[in-house]
mmCIF file of C-alpha atoms and ligand atoms in Angstrom:
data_model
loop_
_atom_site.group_PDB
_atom_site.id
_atom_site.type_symbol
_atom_site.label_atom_id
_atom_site.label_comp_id
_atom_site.label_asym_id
_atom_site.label_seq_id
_atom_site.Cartn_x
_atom_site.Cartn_y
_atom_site.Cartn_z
ATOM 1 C CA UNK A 1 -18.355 82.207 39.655
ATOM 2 C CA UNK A 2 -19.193 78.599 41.293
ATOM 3 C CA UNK A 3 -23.029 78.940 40.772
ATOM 4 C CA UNK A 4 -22.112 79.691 36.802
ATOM 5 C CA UNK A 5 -19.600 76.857 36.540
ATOM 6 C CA UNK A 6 -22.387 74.353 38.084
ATOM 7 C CA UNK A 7 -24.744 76.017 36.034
ATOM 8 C CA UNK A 8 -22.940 74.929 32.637
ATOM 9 C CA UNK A 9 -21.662 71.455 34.130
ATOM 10 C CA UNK A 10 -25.540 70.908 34.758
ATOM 11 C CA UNK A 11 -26.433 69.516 30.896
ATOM 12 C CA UNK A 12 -23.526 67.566 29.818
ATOM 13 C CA UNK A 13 -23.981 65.703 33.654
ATOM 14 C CA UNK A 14 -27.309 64.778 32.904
ATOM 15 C CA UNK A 15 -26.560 64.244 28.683
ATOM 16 C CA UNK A 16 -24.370 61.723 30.096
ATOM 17 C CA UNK A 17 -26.029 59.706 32.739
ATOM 18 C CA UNK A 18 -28.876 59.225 30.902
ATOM 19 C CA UNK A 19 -26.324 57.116 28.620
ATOM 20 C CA UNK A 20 -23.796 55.635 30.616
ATOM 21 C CA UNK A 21 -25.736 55.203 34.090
ATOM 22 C CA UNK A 22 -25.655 51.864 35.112
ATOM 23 C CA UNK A 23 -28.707 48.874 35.100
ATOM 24 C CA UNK A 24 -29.281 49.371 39.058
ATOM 25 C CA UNK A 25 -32.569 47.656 40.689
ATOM 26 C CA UNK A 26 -33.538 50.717 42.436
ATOM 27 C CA UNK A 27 -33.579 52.766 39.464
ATOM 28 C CA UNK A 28 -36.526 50.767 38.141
ATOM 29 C CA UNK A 29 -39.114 51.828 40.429
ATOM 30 C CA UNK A 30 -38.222 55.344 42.419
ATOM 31 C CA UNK A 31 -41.197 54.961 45.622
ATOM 32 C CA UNK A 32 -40.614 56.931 48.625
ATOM 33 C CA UNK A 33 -40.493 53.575 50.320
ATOM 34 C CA UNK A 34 -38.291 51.628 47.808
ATOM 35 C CA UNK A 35 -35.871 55.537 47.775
ATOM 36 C CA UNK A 36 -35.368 54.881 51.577
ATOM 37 C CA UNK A 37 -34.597 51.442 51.063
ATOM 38 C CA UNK A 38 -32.200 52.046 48.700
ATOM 39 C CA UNK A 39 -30.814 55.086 50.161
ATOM 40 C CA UNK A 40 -30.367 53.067 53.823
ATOM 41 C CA UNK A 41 -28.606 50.030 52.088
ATOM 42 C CA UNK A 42 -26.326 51.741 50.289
ATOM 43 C CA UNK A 43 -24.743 54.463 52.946
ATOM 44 C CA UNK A 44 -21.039 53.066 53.436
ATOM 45 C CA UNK A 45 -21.392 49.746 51.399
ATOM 46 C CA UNK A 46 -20.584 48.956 47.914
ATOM 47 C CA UNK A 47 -23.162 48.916 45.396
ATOM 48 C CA UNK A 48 -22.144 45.176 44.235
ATOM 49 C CA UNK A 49 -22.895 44.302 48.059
ATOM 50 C CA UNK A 50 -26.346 45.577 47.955
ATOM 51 C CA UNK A 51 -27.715 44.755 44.388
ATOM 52 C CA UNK A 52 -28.848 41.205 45.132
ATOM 53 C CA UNK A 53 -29.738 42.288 49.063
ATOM 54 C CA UNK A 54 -31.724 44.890 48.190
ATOM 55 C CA UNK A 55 -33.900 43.022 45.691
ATOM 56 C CA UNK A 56 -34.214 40.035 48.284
ATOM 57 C CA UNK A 57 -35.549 42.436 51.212
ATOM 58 C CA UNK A 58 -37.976 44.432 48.807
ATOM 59 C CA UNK A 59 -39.349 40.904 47.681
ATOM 60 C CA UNK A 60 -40.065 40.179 51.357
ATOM 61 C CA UNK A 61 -40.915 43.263 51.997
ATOM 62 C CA UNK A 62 -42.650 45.462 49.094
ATOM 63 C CA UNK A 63 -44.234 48.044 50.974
ATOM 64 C CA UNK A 64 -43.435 49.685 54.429
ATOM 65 C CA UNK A 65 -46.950 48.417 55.880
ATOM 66 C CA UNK A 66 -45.060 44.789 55.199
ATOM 67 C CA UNK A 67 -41.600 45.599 57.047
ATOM 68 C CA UNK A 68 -43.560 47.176 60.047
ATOM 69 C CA UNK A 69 -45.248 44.105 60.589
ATOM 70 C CA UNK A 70 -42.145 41.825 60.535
ATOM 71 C CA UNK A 71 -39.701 40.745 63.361
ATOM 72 C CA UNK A 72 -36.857 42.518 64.369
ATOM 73 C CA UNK A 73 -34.966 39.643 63.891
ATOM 74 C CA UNK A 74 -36.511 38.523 60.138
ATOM 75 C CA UNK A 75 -35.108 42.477 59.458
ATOM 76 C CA UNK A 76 -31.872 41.640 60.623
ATOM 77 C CA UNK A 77 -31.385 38.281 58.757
ATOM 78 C CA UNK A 78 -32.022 40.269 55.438
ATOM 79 C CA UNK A 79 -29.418 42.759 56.338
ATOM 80 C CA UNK A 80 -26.513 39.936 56.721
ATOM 81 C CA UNK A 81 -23.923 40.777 55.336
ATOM 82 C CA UNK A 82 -24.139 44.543 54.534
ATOM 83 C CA UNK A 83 -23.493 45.728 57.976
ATOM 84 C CA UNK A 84 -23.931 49.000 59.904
ATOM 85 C CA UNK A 85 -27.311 47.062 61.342
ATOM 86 C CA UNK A 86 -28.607 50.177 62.657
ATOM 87 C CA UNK A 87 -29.675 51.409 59.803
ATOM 88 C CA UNK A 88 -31.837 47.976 59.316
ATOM 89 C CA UNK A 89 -33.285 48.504 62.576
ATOM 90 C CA UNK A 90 -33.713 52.310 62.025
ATOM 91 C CA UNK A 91 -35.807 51.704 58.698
ATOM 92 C CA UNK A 92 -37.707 48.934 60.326
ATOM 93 C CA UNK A 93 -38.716 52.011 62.950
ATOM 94 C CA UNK A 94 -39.144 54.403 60.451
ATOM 95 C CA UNK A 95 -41.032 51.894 58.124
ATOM 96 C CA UNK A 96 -43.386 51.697 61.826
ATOM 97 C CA UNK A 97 -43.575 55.431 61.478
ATOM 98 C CA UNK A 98 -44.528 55.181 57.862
ATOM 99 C CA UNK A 99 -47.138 52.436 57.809
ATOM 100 C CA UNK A 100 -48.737 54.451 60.338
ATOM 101 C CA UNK A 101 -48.993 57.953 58.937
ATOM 102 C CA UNK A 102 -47.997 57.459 55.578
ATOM 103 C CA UNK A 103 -44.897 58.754 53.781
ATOM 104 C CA UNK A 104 -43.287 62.289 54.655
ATOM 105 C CA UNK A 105 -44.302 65.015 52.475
ATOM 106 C CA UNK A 106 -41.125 67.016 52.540
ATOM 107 C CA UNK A 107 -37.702 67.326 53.456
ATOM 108 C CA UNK A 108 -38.364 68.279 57.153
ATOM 109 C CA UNK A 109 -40.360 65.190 57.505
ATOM 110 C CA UNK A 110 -38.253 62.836 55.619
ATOM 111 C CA UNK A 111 -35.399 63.985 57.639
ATOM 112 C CA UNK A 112 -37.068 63.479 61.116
ATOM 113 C CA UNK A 113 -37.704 59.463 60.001
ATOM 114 C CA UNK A 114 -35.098 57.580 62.752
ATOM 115 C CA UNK A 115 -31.702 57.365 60.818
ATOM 116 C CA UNK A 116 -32.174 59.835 58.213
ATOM 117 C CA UNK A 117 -29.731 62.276 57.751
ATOM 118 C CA UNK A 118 -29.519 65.534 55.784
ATOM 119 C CA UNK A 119 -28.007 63.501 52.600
ATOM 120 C CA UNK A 120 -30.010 60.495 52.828
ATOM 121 C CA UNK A 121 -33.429 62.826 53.327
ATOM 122 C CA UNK A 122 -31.776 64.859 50.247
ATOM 123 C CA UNK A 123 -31.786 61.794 48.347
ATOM 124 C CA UNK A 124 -35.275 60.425 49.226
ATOM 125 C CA UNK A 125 -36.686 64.131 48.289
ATOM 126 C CA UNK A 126 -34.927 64.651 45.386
ATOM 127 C CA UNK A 127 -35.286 61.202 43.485
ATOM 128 C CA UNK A 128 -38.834 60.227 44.725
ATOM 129 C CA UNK A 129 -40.501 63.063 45.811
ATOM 130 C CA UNK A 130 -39.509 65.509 42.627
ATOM 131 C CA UNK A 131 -38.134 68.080 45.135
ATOM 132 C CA UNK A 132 -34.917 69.866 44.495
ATOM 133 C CA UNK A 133 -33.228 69.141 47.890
ATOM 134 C CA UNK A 134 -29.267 68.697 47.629
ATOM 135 C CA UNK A 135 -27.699 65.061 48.767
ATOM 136 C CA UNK A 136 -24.123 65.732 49.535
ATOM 137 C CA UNK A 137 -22.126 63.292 50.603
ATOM 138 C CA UNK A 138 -18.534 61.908 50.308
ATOM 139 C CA UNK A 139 -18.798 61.400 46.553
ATOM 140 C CA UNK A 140 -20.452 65.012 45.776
ATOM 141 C CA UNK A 141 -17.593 66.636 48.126
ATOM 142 C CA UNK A 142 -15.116 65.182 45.855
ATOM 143 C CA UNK A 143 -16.817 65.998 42.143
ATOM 144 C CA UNK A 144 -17.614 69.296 43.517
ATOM 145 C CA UNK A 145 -13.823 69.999 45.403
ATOM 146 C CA UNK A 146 -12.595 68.524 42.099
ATOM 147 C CA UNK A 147 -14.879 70.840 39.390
ATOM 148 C CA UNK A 148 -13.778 73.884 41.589
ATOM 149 C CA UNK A 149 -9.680 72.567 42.537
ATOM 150 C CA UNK A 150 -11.453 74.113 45.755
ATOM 151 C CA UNK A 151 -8.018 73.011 47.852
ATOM 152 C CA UNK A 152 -10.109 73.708 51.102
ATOM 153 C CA UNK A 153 -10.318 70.929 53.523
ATOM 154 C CA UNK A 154 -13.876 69.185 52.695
ATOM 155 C CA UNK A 155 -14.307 68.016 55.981
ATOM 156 C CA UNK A 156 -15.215 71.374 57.329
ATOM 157 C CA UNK A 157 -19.298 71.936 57.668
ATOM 158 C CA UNK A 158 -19.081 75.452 55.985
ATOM 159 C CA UNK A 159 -17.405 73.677 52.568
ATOM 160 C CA UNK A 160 -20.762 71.142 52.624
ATOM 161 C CA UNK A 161 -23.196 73.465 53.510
ATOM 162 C CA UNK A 162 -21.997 76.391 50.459
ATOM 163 C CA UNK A 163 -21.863 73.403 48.176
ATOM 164 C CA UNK A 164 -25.447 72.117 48.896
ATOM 165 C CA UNK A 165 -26.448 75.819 48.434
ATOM 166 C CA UNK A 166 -24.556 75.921 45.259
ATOM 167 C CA UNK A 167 -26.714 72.673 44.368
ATOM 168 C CA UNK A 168 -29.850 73.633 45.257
ATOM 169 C CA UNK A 169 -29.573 77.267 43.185
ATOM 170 C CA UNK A 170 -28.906 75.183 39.585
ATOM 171 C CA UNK A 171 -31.473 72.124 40.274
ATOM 172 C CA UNK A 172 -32.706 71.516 37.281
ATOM 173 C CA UNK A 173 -36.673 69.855 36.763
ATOM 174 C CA UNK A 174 -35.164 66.346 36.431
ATOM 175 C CA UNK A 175 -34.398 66.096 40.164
ATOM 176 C CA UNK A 176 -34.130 62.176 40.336
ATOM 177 C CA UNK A 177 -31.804 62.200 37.527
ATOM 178 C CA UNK A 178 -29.242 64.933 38.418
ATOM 179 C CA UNK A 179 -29.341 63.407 42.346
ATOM 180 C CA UNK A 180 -28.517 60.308 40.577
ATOM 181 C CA UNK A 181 -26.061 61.956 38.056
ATOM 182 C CA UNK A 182 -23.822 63.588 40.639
ATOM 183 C CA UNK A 183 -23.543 60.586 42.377
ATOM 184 C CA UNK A 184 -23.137 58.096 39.483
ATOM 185 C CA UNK A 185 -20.315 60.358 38.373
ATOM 186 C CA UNK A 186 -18.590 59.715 41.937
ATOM 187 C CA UNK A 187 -19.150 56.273 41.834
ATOM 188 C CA UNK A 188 -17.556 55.324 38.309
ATOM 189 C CA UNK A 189 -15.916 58.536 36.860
ATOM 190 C CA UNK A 190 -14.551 60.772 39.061
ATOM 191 C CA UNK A 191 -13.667 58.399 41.417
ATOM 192 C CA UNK A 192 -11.871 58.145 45.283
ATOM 193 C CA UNK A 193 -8.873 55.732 44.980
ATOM 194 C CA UNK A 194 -6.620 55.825 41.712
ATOM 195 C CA UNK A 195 -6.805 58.283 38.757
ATOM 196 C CA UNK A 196 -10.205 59.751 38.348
ATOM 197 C CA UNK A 197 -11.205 58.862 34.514
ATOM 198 C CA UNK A 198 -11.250 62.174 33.232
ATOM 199 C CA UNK A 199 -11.223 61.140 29.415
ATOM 200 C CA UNK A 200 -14.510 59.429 30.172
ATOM 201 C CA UNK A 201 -15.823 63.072 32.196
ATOM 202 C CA UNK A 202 -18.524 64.679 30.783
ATOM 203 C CA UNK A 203 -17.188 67.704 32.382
ATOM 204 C CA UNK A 204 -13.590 66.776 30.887
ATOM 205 C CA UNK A 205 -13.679 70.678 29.526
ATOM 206 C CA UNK A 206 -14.986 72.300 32.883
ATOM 207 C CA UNK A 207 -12.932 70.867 35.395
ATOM 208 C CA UNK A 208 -10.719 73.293 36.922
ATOM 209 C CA UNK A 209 -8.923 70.514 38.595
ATOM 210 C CA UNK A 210 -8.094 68.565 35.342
ATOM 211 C CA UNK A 211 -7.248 71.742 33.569
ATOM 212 C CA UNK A 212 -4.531 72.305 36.182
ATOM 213 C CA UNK A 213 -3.652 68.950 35.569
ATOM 214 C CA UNK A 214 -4.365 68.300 39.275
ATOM 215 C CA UNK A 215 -7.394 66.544 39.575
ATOM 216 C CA UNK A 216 -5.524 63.465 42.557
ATOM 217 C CA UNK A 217 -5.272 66.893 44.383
ATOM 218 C CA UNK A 218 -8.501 66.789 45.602
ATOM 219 C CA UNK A 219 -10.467 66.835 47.630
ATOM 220 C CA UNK A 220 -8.304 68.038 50.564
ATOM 221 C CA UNK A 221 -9.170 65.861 53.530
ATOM 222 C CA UNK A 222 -8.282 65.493 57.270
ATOM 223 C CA UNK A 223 -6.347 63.188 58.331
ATOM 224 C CA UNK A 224 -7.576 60.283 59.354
ATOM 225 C CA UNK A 225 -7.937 58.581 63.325
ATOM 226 C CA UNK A 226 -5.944 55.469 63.704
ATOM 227 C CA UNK A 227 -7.920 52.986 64.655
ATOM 228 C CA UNK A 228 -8.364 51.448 67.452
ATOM 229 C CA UNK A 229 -6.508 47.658 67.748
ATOM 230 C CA UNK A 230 -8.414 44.957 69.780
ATOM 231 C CA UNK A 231 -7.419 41.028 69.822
ATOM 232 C CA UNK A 232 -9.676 38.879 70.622
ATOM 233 C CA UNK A 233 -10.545 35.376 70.479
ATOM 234 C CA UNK A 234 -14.076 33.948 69.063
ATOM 235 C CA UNK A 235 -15.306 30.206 70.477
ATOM 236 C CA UNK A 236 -16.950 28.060 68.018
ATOM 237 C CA UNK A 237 -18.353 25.985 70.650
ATOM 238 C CA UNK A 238 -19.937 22.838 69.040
ATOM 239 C CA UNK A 239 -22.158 20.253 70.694
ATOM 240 C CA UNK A 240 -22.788 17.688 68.240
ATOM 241 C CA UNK A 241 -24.786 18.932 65.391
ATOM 242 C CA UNK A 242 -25.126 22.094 67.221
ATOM 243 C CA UNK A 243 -23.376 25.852 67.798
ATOM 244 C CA UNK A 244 -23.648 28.065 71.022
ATOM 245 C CA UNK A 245 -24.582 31.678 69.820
ATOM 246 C CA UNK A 246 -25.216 34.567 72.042
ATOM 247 C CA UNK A 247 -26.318 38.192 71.862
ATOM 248 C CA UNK A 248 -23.721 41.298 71.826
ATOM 249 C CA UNK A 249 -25.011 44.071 74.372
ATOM 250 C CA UNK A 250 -27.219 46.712 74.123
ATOM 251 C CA UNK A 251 -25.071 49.471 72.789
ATOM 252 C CA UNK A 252 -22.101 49.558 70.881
ATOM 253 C CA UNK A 253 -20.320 48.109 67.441
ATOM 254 C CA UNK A 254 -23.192 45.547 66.111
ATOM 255 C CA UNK A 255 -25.433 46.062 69.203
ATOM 256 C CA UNK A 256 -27.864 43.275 69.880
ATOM 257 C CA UNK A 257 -26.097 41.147 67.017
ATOM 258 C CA UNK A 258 -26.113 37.750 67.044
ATOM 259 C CA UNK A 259 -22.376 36.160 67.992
ATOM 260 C CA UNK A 260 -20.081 33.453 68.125
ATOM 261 C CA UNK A 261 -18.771 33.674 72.003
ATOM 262 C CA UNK A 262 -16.472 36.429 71.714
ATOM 263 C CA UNK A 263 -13.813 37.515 74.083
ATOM 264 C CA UNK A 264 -11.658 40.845 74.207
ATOM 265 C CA UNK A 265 -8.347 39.071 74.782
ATOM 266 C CA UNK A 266 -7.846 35.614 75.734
ATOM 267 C CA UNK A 267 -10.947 33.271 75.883
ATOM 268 C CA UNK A 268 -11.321 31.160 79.275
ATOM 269 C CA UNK A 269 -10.506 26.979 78.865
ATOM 270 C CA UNK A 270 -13.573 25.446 77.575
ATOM 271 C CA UNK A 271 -11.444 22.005 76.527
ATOM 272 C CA UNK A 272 -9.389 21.531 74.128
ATOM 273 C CA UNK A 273 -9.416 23.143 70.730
ATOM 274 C CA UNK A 274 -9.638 21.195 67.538
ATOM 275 C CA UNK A 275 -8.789 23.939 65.351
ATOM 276 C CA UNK A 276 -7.620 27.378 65.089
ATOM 277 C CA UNK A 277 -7.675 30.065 62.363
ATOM 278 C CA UNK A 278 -6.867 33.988 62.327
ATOM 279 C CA UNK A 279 -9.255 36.815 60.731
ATOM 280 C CA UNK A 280 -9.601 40.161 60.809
ATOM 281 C CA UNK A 281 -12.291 42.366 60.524
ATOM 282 C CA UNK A 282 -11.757 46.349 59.508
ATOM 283 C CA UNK A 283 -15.183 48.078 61.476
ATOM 284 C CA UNK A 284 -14.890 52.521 61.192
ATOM 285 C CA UNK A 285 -12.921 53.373 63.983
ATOM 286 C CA UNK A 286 -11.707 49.773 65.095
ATOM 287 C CA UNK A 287 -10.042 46.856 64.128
ATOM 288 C CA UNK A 288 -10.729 43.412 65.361
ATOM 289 C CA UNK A 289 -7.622 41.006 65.298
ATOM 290 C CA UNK A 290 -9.325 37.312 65.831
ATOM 291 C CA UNK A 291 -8.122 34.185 66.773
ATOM 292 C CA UNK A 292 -11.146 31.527 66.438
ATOM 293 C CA UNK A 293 -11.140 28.382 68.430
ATOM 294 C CA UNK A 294 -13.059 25.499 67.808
ATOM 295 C CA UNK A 295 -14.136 23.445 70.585
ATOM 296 C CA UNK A 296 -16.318 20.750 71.612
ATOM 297 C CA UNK A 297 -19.098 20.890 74.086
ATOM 298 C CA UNK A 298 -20.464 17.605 76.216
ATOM 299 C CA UNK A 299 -23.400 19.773 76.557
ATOM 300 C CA UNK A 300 -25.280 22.338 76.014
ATOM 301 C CA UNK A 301 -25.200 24.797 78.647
ATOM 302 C CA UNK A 302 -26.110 28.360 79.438
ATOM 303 C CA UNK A 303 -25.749 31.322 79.273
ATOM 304 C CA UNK A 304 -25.867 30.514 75.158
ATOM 305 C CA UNK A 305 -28.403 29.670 72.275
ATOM 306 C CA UNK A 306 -27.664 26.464 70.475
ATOM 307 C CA UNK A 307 -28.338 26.389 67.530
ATOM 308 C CA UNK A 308 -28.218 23.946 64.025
ATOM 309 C CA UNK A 309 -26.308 25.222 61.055
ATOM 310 C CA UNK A 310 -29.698 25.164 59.125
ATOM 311 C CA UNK A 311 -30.887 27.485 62.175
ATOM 312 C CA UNK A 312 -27.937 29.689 61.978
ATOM 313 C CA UNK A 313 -28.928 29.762 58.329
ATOM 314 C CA UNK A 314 -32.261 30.520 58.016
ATOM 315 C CA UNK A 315 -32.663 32.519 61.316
ATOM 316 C CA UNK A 316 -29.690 34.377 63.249
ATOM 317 C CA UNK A 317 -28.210 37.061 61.458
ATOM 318 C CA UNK A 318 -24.283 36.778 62.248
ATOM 319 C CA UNK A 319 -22.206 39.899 61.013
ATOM 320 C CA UNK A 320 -20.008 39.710 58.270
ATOM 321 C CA UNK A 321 -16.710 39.797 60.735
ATOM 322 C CA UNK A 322 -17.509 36.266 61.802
ATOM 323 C CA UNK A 323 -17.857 35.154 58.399
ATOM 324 C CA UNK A 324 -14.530 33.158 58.048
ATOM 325 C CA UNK A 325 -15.667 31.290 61.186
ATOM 326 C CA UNK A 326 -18.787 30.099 59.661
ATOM 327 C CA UNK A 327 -16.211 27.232 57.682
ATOM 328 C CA UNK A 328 -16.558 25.624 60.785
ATOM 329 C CA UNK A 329 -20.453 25.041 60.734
ATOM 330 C CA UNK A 330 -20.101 22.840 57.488
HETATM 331 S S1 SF4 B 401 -12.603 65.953 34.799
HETATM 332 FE FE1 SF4 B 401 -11.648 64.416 36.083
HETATM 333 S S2 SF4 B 401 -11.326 65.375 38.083
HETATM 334 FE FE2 SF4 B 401 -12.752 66.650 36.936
HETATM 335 S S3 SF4 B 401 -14.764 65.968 37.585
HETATM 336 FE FE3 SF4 B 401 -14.250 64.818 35.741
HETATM 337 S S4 SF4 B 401 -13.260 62.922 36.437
HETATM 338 FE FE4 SF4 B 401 -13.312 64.370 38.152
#
């Protein structure tokens, strides 16, 4: 009974997106490459976020043969902002992989590329590679949970892995497009927070959900983790025209990033502190409480990298959490 009701909500998903989808810069040009690029920037970060990024970092870097042969660090400044900076150091690996060997031919490939999971490889195959490999993520668990008023808890494996076999049994031809529909319809129809739009739904007259009346029912979820509460305090060191940066460790939240000094807790004295200012950054599973200090420095000294503002600028990459500490570089 689920394969049939996919089966009919197949047409009027793709009669609609191919009006109401919206004017997105990776939908001009559908490469492997460019797919993975796209695919990458936007897991966990809002499309408005990447529009302008992604269009910047495909201008520097057009072809995978161009982001092997680029710094780590060049990789990472192009990523500001959008966080998650694995993934730009995963695709920079995988764009190594690539530039070598040449583009994965199928799912099994795709999906062994370093930070590639089943949905993004799903995604690559299906809207670049004209394969009819299911992509389900957040947004299809909760069109899908919502279609069906499935009331079982989406979070389990077993609920994903009947729907992507649900998905892959109605593919139809136009793979890039229905990938694209199912997600499009998550994104600005059926969506997560507030009243889904169901007046706007293409399937409006399918839904079991809506027809129950009880489509903010869905999908069933677990509950959440609290997360995790650190203070700490963040030293904008300043020594005349310049800023002491320093890299975060090895592993971790924003491994290797670049960094204001940063301090779980208190900070030790470095002199007195011109200004003050609190911020907060929201990361997964943690939440960083900040109290940044602005100090000056006679000198330079070690263990830090000082740095202009123009530097900072053009060449360190500093996460979006340290953002309303940045004032201070003006
Ligand atoms: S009818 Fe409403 S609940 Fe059902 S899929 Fe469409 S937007 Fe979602």
């Amino acid at each position: 009974m689920r394969r049939e009701l996919l089966l009919r909500a197949v047409p009027p998903l793709l009669a609609w997106y191919r009006v109401c989808k919206r004017d997105l810069p990776w939908r001009h040009c559908r490469t492997p490459y460019t797919a993975l690029v796209a695919e990458l920037m936007l897991q966990q970060t809002r499309v408005e976020a990447v529009r302008e990024r992604y269009v910047r970092f495909l201008s520097r870097f057009p072809t995978a043969e161009a982001l092997a042969a680029a710094q780590e660090d060049e990789v990472l400044k192009l990523w500001e902002g959008l966080g998650y900076y694995s993934r730009a150091r995963n695709l920079h690996k995988a764009a190594k992989i690539v530039a070598a060997q040449g583009f994965p031919k199928d799912f099994a490939g795709v999906r062994a590329l370093p930070g590639v999971g089943d949905y993004t490889a799903g995604a690559v195959c299906s809207i670049a590679l004209g394969q009819k490999e299911p992509a389900v993520d957040g947004n299809v668990l909760r069109i899908l949970s919502r279609l069906y008023a499935d009331g079982r808890c989406v979070d389990d494996g077993s609920v994903k892995s009947e729907y992507a076999g649900l998905l892959r049994e109605v593919y139809p031809e136009e793979t890039a497009d229905f990938c694209e529909a199912l997600m499009e319809l998550g994104a600005i129809v059926c969506t997560p927070n507030g009243a889904p739009l169901c007046g706007h739904c293409p399937w409006r007259d399918l839904c079991l959900a809506r027809r129950a009346g009880e489509a903010e029912r869905y999908p069933v979820r677990r509950e959440k983790r609290a997360r995790k509460q650190v203070e700490a305090t963040v030293l904008v060191l300043r020594c005349r025209d310049t800023f002491a940066l320093e890299r975060r460790g090895e592993g971790g939240l924003l491994a290797r990033m670049w960094q204001f000094p940063f301090f779980e807790g208190e900070a030790p004295d470095f002199g007195p502190v011109l200004a003050q200012k609190r911020a907060t950054h929201v990361f997964t599973h943690v939440e960083w409480h900040m109290t940044g200090k602005l100090v000056d420095a006679a000198q330079p000294f070690a263990p830090y990298v000082w740095a202009t503002a123009e530097e900072i600028e053009a060449r360190y990459a500093l996460p979006s959490a340290f953002s309303a500490f940045k004032a201070w570089l003006r």
